[in-house]
Amino acid sequence: MTDEEFASFVAAINELLDKVAANKPTSERKTRLFASMIIPQLQKPTSNGE
């Protein structure tokens, strides 16, 4: 992903999380922990040296 694509991806995830985070507790709801880890990989050089 480009930096712009990644920013859009993170914004979309945050928007989804915000929707459910606003839910009020009920006897039917459980507290859940959401964790993510995003590690950028090193790019391998291409045949033209980039």
Short mmCIF file of C-alpha atoms in Angstrom, two decimals:
data_model
loop_
_atom_site.label_atom_id
_atom_site.label_comp_id
_atom_site.label_asym_id
_atom_site.label_seq_id
_atom_site.Cartn_x
_atom_site.Cartn_y
_atom_site.Cartn_z
CA MET A 1 0.00 0.00 0.00
CA THR A 2 1.06 3.53 -0.55
CA ASP A 3 1.11 5.85 2.46
CA GLU A 4 -2.16 7.38 1.24
CA GLU A 5 -3.81 3.95 0.82
CA PHE A 6 -2.65 2.94 4.29
CA ALA A 7 -4.03 6.13 5.84
CA SER A 8 -7.39 5.48 4.17
CA PHE A 9 -7.33 1.85 5.38
CA VAL A 10 -6.64 2.90 8.98
CA ALA A 11 -9.35 5.57 8.81
CA ALA A 12 -11.88 2.97 7.62
CA ILE A 13 -10.98 0.59 10.46
CA ASN A 14 -11.23 3.42 12.99
CA GLU A 15 -14.65 4.39 11.63
CA LEU A 16 -15.91 0.83 12.11
CA LEU A 17 -14.47 0.62 15.62
CA ASP A 18 -16.00 3.98 16.56
CA LYS A 19 -19.46 2.69 15.59
CA VAL A 20 -19.35 -0.27 17.95
CA ALA A 21 -17.43 1.53 20.68
CA ALA A 22 -20.40 3.86 21.04
CA ASN A 23 -22.70 0.94 21.94
CA LYS A 24 -24.04 0.99 25.48
CA PRO A 25 -23.39 -2.06 27.68
CA THR A 26 -26.17 -4.65 27.87
CA SER A 27 -26.46 -8.14 29.31
CA GLU A 28 -26.11 -9.52 25.77
CA ARG A 29 -22.86 -7.67 25.00
CA LYS A 30 -19.40 -8.80 26.00
CA THR A 31 -16.35 -6.61 26.42
CA ARG A 32 -13.86 -7.49 23.69
CA LEU A 33 -10.29 -6.47 23.17
CA PHE A 34 -9.26 -5.62 19.62
CA ALA A 35 -5.56 -5.56 18.89
CA SER A 36 -3.76 -5.11 15.61
CA MET A 37 -0.18 -5.09 14.55
CA ILE A 38 0.98 -3.78 11.21
CA ILE A 39 4.63 -4.22 10.39
CA PRO A 40 5.88 -2.84 7.08
CA GLN A 41 8.10 -5.26 5.23
CA LEU A 42 11.41 -4.26 3.77
CA GLN A 43 11.17 -3.94 0.02
CA LYS A 44 13.40 -6.12 -2.06
CA PRO A 45 15.44 -4.33 -4.74
CA THR A 46 14.06 -4.70 -8.24
CA SER A 47 16.09 -5.72 -11.25
CA ASN A 48 16.68 -2.05 -12.11
CA GLY A 49 18.19 -1.37 -8.66
CA GLU A 50 15.25 0.47 -7.05
#
